Each structure stands twice: as structure tokens, then as C-alpha cells.
XYZ file of C-alpha atoms in Angstrom:
565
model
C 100.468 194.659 81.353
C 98.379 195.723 84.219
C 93.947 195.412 84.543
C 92.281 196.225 87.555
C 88.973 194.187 88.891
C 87.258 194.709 91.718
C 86.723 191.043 92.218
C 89.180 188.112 90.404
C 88.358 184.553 90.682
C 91.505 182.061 89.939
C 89.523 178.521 89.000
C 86.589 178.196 86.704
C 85.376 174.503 87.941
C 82.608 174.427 89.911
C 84.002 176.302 92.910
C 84.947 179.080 91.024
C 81.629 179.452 88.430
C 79.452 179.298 91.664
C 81.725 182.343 93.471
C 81.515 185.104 90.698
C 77.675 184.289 89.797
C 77.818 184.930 93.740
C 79.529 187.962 93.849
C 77.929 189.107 90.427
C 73.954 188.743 91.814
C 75.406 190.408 95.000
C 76.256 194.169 92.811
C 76.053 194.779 89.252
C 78.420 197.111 90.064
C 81.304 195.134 90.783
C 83.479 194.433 87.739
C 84.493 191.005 88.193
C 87.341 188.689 86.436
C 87.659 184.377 86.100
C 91.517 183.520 85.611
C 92.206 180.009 84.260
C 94.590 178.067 82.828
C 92.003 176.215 80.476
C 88.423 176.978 79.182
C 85.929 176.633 82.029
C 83.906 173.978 80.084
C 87.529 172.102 79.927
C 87.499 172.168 83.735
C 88.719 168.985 85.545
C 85.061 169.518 87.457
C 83.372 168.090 84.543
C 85.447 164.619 85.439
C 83.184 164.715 88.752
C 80.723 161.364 87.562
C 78.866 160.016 90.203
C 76.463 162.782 91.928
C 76.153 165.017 94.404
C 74.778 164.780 98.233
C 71.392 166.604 99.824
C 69.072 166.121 101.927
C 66.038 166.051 99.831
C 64.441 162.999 100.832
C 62.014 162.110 103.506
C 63.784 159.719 105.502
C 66.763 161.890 105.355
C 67.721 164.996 107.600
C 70.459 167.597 108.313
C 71.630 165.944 111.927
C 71.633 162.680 109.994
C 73.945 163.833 107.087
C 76.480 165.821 109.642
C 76.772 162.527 111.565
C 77.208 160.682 108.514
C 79.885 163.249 106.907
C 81.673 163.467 110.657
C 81.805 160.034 110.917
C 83.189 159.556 107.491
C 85.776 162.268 108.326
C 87.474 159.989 110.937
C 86.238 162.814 113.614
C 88.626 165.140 112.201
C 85.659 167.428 110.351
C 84.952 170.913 111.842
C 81.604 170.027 113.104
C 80.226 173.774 113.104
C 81.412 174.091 109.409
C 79.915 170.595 108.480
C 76.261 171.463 110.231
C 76.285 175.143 107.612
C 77.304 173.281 104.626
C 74.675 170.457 104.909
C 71.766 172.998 105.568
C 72.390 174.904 102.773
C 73.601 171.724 100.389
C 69.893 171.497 99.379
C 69.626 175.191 98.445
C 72.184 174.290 95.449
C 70.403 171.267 94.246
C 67.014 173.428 93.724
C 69.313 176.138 92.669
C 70.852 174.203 89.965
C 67.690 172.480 89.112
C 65.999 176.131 88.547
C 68.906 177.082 86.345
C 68.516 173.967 83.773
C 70.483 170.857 85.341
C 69.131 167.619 84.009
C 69.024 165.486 87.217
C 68.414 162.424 86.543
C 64.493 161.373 87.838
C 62.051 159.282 89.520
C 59.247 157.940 87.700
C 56.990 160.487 90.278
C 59.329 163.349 88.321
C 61.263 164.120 91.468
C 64.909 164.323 91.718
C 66.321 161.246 91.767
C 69.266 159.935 94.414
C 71.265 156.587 94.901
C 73.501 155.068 97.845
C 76.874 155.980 98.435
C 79.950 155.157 100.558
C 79.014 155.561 104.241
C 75.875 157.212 103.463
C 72.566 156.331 105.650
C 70.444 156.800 102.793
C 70.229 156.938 99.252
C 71.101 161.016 98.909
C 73.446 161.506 96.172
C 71.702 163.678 93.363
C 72.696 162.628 90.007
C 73.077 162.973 86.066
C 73.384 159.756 85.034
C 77.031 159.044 85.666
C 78.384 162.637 83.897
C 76.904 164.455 87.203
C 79.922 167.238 87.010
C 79.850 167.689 83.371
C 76.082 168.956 83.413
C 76.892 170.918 86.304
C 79.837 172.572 84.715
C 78.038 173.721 81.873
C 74.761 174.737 84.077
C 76.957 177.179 85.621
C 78.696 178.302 82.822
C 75.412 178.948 80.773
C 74.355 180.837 83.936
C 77.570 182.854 83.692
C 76.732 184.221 80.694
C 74.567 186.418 81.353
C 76.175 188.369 83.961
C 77.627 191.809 82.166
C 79.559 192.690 84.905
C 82.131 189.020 84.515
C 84.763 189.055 82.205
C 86.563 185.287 81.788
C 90.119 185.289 80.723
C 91.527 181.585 79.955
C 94.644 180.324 79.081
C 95.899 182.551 82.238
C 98.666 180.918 84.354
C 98.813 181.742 87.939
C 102.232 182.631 88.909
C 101.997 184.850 92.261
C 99.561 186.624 94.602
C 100.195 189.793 95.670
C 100.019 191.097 99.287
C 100.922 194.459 101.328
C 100.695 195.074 104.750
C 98.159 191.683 105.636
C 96.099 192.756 101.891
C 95.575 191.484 99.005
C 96.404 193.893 96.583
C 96.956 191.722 93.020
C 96.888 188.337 91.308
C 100.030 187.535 88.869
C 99.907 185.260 86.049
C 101.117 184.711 82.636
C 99.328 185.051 79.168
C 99.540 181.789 77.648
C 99.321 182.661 74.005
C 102.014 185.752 73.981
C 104.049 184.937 77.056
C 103.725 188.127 79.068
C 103.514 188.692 82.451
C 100.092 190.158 83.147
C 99.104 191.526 86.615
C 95.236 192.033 88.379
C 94.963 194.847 90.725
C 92.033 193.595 93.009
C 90.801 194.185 96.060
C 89.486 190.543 96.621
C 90.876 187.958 95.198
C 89.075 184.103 95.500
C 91.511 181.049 94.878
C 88.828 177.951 93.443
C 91.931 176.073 91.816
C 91.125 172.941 92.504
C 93.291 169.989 93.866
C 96.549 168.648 94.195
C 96.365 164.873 92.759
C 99.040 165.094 90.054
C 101.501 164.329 92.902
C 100.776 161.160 91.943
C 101.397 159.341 88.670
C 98.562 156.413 89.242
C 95.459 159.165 89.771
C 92.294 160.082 88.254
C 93.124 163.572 87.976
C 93.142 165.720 84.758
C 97.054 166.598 83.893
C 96.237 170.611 84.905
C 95.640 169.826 88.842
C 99.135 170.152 90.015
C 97.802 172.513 93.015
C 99.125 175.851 91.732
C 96.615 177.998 94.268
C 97.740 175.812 96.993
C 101.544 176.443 96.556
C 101.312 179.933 95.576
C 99.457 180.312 98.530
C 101.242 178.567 100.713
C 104.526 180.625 99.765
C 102.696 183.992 100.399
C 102.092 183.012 104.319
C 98.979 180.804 104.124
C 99.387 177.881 105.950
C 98.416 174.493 104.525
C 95.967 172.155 106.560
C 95.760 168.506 107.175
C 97.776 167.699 103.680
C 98.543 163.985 104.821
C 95.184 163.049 104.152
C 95.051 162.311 100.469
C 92.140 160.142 99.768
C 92.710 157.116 97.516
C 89.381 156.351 95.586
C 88.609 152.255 95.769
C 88.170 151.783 91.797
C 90.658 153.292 88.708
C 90.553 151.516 85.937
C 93.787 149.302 85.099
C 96.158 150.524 83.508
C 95.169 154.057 83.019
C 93.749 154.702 86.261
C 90.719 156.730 84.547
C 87.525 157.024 87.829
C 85.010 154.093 87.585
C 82.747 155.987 89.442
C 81.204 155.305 93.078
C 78.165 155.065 91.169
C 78.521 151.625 90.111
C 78.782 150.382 93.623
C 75.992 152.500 94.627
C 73.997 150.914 91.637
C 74.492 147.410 93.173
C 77.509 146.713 91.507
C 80.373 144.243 93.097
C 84.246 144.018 94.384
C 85.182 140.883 94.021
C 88.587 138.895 94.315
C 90.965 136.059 91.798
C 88.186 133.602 93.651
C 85.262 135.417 92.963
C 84.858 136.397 96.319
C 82.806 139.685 97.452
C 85.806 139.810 100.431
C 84.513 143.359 101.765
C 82.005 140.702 103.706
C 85.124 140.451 106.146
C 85.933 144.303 106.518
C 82.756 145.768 106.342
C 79.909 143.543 107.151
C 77.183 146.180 107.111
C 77.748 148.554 104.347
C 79.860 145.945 102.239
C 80.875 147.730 99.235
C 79.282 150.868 99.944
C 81.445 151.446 103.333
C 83.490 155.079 103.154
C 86.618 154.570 100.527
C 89.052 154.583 103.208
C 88.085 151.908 103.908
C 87.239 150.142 100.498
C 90.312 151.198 99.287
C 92.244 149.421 102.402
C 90.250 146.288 102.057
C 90.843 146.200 98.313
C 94.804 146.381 98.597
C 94.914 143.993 101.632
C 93.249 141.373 99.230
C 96.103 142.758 96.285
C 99.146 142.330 98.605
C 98.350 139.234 100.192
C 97.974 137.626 96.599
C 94.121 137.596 96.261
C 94.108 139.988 93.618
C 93.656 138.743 90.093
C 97.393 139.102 88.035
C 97.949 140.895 84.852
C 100.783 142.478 83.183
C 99.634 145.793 84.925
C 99.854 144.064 88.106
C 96.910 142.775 90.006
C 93.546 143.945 90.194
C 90.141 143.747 92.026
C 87.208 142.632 89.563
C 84.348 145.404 89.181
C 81.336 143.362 88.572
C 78.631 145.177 86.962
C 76.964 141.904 85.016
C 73.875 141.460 87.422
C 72.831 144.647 86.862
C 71.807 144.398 82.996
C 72.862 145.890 79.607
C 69.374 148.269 80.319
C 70.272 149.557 84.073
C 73.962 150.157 82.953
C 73.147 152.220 79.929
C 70.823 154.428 81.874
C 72.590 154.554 84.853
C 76.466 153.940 83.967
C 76.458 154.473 80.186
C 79.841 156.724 80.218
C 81.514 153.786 82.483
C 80.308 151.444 79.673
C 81.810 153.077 77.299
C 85.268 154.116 79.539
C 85.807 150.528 79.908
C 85.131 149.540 76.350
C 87.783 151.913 75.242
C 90.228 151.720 77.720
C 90.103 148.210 78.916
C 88.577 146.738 76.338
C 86.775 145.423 78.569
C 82.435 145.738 78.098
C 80.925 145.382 81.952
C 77.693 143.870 80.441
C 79.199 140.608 79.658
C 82.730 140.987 82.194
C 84.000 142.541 85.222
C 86.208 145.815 84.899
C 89.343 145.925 85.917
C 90.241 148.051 88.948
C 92.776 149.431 91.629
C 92.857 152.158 94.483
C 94.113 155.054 92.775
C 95.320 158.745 94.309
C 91.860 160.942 93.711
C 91.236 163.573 96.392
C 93.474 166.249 98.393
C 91.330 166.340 101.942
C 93.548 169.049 102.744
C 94.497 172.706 101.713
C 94.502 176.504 102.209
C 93.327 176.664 105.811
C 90.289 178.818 106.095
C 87.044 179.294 108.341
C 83.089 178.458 107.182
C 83.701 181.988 105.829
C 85.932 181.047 103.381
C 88.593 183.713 104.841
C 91.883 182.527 104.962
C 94.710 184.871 107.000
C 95.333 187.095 104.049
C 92.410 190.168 104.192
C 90.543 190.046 100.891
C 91.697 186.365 100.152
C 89.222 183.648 99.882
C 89.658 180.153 99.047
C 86.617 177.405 98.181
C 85.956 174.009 96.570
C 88.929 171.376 96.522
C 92.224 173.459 97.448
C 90.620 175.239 100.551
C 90.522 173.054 103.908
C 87.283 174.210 105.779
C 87.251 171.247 107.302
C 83.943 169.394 106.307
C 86.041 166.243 104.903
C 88.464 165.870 107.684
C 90.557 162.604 107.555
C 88.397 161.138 104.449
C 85.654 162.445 102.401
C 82.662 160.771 101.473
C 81.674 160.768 98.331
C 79.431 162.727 96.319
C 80.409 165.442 99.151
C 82.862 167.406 97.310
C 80.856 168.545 94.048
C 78.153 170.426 96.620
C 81.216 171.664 98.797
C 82.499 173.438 95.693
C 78.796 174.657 95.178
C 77.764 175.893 98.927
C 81.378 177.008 99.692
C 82.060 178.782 96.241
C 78.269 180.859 96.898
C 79.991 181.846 100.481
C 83.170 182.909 98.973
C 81.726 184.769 95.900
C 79.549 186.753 98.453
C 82.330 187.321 101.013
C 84.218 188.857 97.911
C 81.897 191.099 97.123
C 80.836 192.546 100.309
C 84.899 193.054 100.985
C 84.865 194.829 97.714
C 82.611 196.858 97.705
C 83.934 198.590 101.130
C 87.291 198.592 99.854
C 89.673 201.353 98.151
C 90.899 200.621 95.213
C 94.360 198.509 95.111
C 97.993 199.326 93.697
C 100.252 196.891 92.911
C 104.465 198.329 93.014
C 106.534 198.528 90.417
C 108.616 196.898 92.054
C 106.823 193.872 92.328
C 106.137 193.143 88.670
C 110.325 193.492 87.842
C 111.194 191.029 90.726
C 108.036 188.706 89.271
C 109.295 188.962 85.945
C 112.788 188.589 86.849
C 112.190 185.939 88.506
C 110.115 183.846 86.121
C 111.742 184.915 82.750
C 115.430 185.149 83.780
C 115.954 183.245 86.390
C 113.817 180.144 85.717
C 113.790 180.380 81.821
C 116.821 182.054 80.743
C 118.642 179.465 82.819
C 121.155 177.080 82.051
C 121.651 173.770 83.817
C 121.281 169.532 83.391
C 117.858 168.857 85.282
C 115.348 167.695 82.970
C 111.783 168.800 84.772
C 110.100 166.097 83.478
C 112.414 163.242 85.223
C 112.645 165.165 88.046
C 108.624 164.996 88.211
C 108.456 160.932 86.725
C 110.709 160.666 90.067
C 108.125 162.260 92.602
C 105.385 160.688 90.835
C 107.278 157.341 91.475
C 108.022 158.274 95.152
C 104.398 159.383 96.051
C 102.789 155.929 94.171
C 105.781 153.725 96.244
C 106.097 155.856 99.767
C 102.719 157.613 100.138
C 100.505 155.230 98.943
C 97.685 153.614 101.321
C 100.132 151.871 103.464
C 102.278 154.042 105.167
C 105.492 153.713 107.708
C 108.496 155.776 109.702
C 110.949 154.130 107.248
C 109.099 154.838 103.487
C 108.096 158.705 104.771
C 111.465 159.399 106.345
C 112.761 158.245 102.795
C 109.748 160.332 100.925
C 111.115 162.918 102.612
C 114.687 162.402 102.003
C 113.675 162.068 98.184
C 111.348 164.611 97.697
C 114.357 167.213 99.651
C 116.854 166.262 97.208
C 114.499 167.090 94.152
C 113.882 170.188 95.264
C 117.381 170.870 94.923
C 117.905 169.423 91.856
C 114.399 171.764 91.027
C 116.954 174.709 91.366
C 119.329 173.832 88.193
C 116.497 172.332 86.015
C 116.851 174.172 82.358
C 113.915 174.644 80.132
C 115.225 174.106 76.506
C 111.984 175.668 74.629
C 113.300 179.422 74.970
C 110.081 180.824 73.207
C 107.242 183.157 74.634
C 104.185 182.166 73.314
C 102.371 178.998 74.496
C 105.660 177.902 76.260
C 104.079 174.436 78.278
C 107.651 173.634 78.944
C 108.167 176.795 81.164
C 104.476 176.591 82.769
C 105.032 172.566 83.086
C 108.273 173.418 84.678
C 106.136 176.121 87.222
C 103.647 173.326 87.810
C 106.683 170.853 88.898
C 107.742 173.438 91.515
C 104.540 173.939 92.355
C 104.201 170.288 93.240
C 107.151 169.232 94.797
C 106.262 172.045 97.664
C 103.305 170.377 98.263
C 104.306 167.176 98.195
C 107.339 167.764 100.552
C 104.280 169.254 102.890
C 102.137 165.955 102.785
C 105.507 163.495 103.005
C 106.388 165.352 106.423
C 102.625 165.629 107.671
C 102.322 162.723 107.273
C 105.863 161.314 108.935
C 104.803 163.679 111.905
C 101.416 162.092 112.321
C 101.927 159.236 114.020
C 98.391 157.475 113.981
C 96.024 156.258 111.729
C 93.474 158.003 110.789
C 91.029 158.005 107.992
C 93.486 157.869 104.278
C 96.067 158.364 106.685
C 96.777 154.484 107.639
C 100.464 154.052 109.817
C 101.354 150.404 109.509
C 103.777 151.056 112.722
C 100.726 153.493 114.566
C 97.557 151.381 113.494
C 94.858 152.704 115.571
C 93.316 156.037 116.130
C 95.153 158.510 118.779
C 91.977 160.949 119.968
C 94.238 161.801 122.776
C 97.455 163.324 121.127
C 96.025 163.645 117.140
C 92.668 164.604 117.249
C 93.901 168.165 115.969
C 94.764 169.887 112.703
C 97.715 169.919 111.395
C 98.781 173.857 109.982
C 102.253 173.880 107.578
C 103.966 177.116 107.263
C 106.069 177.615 104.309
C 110.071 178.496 105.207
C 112.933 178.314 102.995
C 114.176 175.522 104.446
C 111.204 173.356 104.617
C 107.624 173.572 106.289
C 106.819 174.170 109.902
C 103.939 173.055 111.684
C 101.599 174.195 114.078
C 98.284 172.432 115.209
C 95.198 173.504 116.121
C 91.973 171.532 117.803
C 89.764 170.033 116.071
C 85.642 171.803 116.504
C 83.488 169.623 118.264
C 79.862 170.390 118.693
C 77.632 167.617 119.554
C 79.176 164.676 118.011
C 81.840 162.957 119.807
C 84.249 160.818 118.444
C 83.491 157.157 118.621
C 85.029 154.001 117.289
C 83.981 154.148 113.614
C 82.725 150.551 112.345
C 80.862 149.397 108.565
């Protein structure tokens, strides 16, 4: 089955929403389409707790931000692509506020903000601690009244399609009869979100195995800076659901098996509110050296929430409350919640410019899978829910203005036999004795053990070794549910080779980059190497494995110092 759309949007989290309410305000004339492989309210967006940074305050100011976001980025942030996206961050905030979000408040009535890591001020706007939920469904309610968008879900991304440097069509698969179904488009926006289900300990939702990423990564894109995964300081133990930021920022405590608030001896100044680099660091130092607090999950680091009050958490933290109640069984009025550093943010992805353009005409990327860079070496948080809201308004207008001066697109014949062949016969109708599922409960294992906070030659030469030899295992894996409709083993099985591209990318990024920098932390390269690593790193995909290139880092008026809490 072929449609045709002048615009198509693959994503409907945040990123995506914001770029066709873009591209719809920017023509009514424009017929555009949202691909997803869930609902748009069942986004992993809405998992997004603890708020979202502006400058809106009047001890606050754009310079101050961009140092604090540059800073936070290890030096490796574009600075020129940093200074646009915290000018127009506030735009967004007033945006969403005009469309029906339910910030949270001051008593004055003003939007309220609280303190997060490495932030100079308190500047993260918030909804209690369900921040990305309300924004999800802002944008969504906003959606509907554009004529001109038509959402499909339950559509699997399989392929893009390009000709001659174009985009000229988006492939997927119907999830509820099985078919292959192409877009002819003549701009096409990838908002797909991240690539965290590399891991197995990770707050991610069980759909962000990086499909936009890989597909566009095997179409020509290169990949940027995919060694930097960030590891978020607090998942709950065992299930490594998000405690949010949020309850540090609300004056809550790290503490160790002595009841020690240790991040007095890492980061004197910002304590538990340092970036999570950091945290995160201090937190499994304390772990591995036997300060942690033993349990038959392994050790933790206590959350402790107690000072704060049964009222404060239930207005501020009343989703954590009940997270921990359920999960933990653990209620953070009366005890401290069990925690861990746990995988929760790709820094990298599609390489593009402020513009959102990546190499491919008429293909835009935005929100978590595109690499600007504003987060370089380690985001800061609250940073990434307005990146997916200023960055999904540039790519949604970028779209449009390409479409609308473009001739209509044509995908071959050709093209949609090779795709189907491809997917139905050669992946589904085929036999071997891989099970996809071990071979993915053996990456998982390998990322958690080898690309975990610590990092050396030895465990990334062996990641890499490993992930290789799954790959070719990848190529005789057999799918026993033969079916069409609603077939999760085949699109599970998709997802797996989706993943173990990317994670082959990030094991020999990160082997290659010998310094540590940001989430990047070398055991055997422990400091900071401005002179021969203050660059980019660009992976091109090849048959036989990715090859990079690197590219300098944009420097306008900050330069890089040594970064201390």
C-alpha cells in the first residue's frame, strides 16, 4: 500500500507533536502525517517527571544558562546551537502555558521553578513531578485541531527512502494487518526518541530501542558522539523505574550504609544537585568500595526524602510517593528509597545542524535521537524536555518550508519488492537456532557489565568483541510466530537489529575515545584531553562495522575550563 504526504513525522513524543503543529500553523495547505509505533498519549515522553528549563526568572539570563548547559556538557556542546536553543526555551514555556499546561505555581500565580543538577538557579519549570505527561497531552490536545494532520499509530518504521541525496519515502509496517505500507513525502522529520533499551538496568519505556537512529544511520547518516550515554544518579532498586531529579532539587538527600551525605567529598558546592555525571560517579564509587547499603538486588544509595514532610512530598513528589510504595514497598515519608545509577539518556545521535538538517535533503531529525549538540558529553537535566520542544518547532518549520517548494516524490517499484523481500522472506520466513530474545538478554548484559559508568581498553575491546559476534548470530535468528497481524515477535526481532547497530557504534566510540569526558569516564585515560578530544566523534555505517570521522567542536565565547561542583 502506498499514501503520499507532503510532510511525515516518525515520533509522536514531544519532539514530534511540537514539529507537525509547526509545520501545520506554517500552511494549511500542507497535508501532513505522525507515524508511530504506539498512541502519542502512550509516548515514552510522558515518563519525562521532573520539569523543564527557562529562563523566566529575574536573577536568571540567557549567557547564564549557555554557560551553565556548556559547562554541564563537559565543553563538548556546540556553543552557537546552545546560545539559539536557550533564547527561544522561554518562548515554549509561555507557549505551552497559553495552550493549557498546568505548571505548577507560586503563591504570586507565576510559574513556578526549582533547582537542578548544575543549574545556577532555580529554572526548571514544572508539573508537579508528571512534568512530561501534562506536556504530552498539551500538545496532543493542541494537535487536534489541525485539519490538515492525519496520525497513524501502531506504524513500525522499517526504512527511509532516498534518491539521488532526497528523501523521497518513509517505510514501515501496519501493525494490526502486517503489510508493508510506504509514505511518499517530500520531507520527512525523524522525532523517535532515544536509544536506552541497550541497556537492561534503564528507565526507559520497552519501545525506545532507537529505530530512527539505526535506520538512519544505515541510509548514510552518520551517528554523533554515541559514547556518551548518560547514566541518571537515582533508579529505583530493583526495577530501575526514574526517581526523578526533582527530589534532590526539592532538598532531598544521597546518603550512604553510614548515613553519610558522601557527595560532601565530590562536590562540595552543589552537593547533591552537582550535574549527574557526576552524581552518578560519586554514587557508584561509594557502591564499589563497599559503602553502599547491601540487599539481595545488590547495594544501593539511600534516597532520603523524610525531612521534607508527608505535605511537601505529596505536592511536590506525589507520583514518586506512590512509585516507591508500589515498587519498593518502600513509603519515603517515613524511609529512604532505594536507589542506583541507571542507563537514562542517549547524548548522542543523528548528526545535524541548529537547523535540524541532517545530510539527507528533506530529512530532519529533533528531540532525543538527533545530536545538535546542546548536551555534549552530559546533559543537564530538565534540558531535554525543552530541546524536544524548541528543536521539534525548528524542524516542523524547516519541513514545511522544504515542502512547500518541492515536487512531488515517487518512490520505485523496485524499492517496495526489495523492502518487502527483505523483511517478510528473508527475516521472517527464515529458518535458523538464534532465539532474538537471548541474543538481546546477552547485549543487555554486556552494555550493564562493559559500558557501564566505569569504563576501560580491556571491558570495550571485549564489548566489542561481544557485541560483533551477536551480530552474526543476528543473521540466523528465526522468528517462530509466522503470522501477519500484530506480529511483536517479528517487530521485537527488527528492534534487536536495530539495537545491536547502535550499540556496536557506542562500544567502539567509546574504545576509540581515549579520555574522560563527561558520562564518558576511562579508568585507564582519567582526565580530560582538550588537546586531542575536544571534537565530535561522526560514525558511518559500513557492512563491516562503523567508521569514524571527527569534526571540531563550536566554540564561541566560552572556553573550556576545568569543570569543578
Amino acid at each position: 500500500m502506498k499514501m503520499q504526504y507532503d510532510i511525515v513525522i516518525v515520533g509522536a513524543g514531544l519532539a514530534g507533536m511540537r514539529a507537525a503543529i509547526a509545520a501545520a500553523e506554517k500552511s494549511k495547505k500542507l497535508s501532513i502525517a505522525i507515524l508511530a509505533k504506539t498512541y502519542p498519549i502512550r509516548c515514552h515522553s510522558v515518563c519525562a517527571e521532573g520539569g523543564t528549563a527557562a529562563v523566566l526568572r529575574e536573577d536568571d539570563d540567557y549567557d547564564l544558562h549557555a554557560w551553565d548547559t556548556i559547562k554541564g556538557s563537559d565543553f563538548l556542546a556546540d556553543q552557537d546551537a546552545v546560545e539559539f536553543f536557550v533564547r527561544n526555551a522561554p518562548k515554549e514555556i509561555l507557549r505551552l502555558d497559553n495552550w493549557g499546561c498546568p505548571w505548577s505555581r507560586r503563591e504570586d500565580g507565576r510559574i513556578a521553578q526549582r533547582a537542578f543538577g548544575g543549574h545556577s538557579v532555580n529554572r526548571t519549570v514544572f508539573a508537579a513531578d508528571r512534568t512530561g505527561f501534562h506536556e504530552v497531552h498539551t500538545l496532543y490536545e493542541r494537535l487536534l485541531i489541525y485539519d490538515n494532520v492525519d496520525i497513524f499509530s501502531e506504524y513500525f518504521l522499517t526504512n527511509l527512502i532516498v534518491e539521488n541525496g532526497s528523501i523521497k519515502g518513509v517505510a514501515t509496517i501496519e501493525l494490526k494487518s502486517g503489510d508493508l505500507v510506504i509514505f511518499e513525502t517530500k520531507a520527512t522529520v525523524l522525532a523517535t526518541g532515544g536509544a536506552g533499551r541497550l541497556y537492561g538496568f534503564t528507565t526507559y519505556s520497552h519501545q525506545v530501542t532507537g529505530d530512527g537512529m539505526a535506520v538512519a544511520y544505515r541510509c548514510g547518516v552518520p551517528l554523533k558522539d554515541m559514547e556518551f550515554f548518560q547514566f541518571h544518579p537515582t533508579g529505583l532498586v530493583p526495577s530501575g523505574i526514574l526517581m526523578t531529579e526533582a527530589c534532590r532539587g526539592e532538598g532531598g538527600y544521597l546518603r550512604n550504609k553510614f548515613g553519610e551525605r558522601f557527595m560532601e567529598k565530590y562536590a562540595p558546592e552543589k552537593m547533591e544537585l552537582a550535574p549527574r555525571d557526576v552524581v552518578s560517579r560519586a554514587m557508584w564509587r561509594e557502591i564499589i568500595e563497599g559503602r553502599g547499603i547491601d540487599s539481595e538486588f545488590g547495594s544501593y544509595i539511600a534516597l532520603d526524602l523524610t525531612h521534607l514532610g508527608e505535605d511537601k512530598i505529596n505536592e511536590r513528589l506525589p507520583m514518586i510517593r506512590d512509585a516507591a510504595i508500589k515498587f519498593a514497598g518502600v513509603d519515603p515519608v517515613d524511609e529512604p528509597i532505594p536507589v542506583r545509577p541507571v542507563a537514562h539518556y542517549t547524548m548522542g545521535g543523528i548528526h545535524s545542524n541548529k537547523n535540524c538538517e541532517t545530510q539527507i535533503a528533506g530529512l530532519y531529525v529533533a528531540g532525543e535521537c538527533a545530536c545538535v549538540s546542546i548536551h555534549g558529553a552530559n546533559r543537564l537535566g530538565s534540558n531535554s524536555t525543552i530541546e524536544c520542544l524548541v528543536f521539534g518547532k525548528v524542524a516542523g518549520e524547516m519541513a514545511a518550508e522544504y515542502a512547500l517548494n518541492s515536487s512531488g516524490s515517487h518512490v520505485p517499484k523496485d524499492f517496495i519488492l526489495n523492502e518487502e523481500s527483505r523483511i517478510f522472506d528473508h527475516l521472517l520466513g527464515r529458518n535458523g537456532d538464534e532465539n532474538p530474545y537471548s541474543l538481546k538478554k546477552e547485549l543487555n548484559e554486556t552494555m550493564d557489565k562493559k559500558l557501564w559508568i566505569f569504563r576501560d581498553r580491556d571491558g570495550l575491546s571485549e564489548a566489542v568483541g561481544k557485541i560483533r559476534e551477536l551480530k552474526e548470530r543476528y543473521s540466523n535468528v528465526e522468528i517462530n510466530d509466522k503470522s501477519k497481524g500484530f506480529n511483536t515477535d517479528l517487530t521485537s526481532t527488527l528492534e534487536i537489529g536495530y539495537m545491536l547497530d547502535l550499540a556496536e557504534v557506542v562500544a567502539t566510540a567509546a574504545l576509540y575515545r581515549e579520555e574522560s569526558r563527561g558520562a564518558h569516564y576511562r579508568i585507564d585515560f582519567p582526565k580530560r584531553d582538550d588537546v586531542n578530544w575536544l571534537k565530535h566523534s561522526l560514525a558511518y555505517y559500513t557492512p563491516e562495522g562503523p567508521v569514524f570521522k571527527y569534526i571540531p567542536v563550536t566554540i564561541t565565547k566560552w572556553k573550556p575550563t576545568e569543570r569543578k561542583y
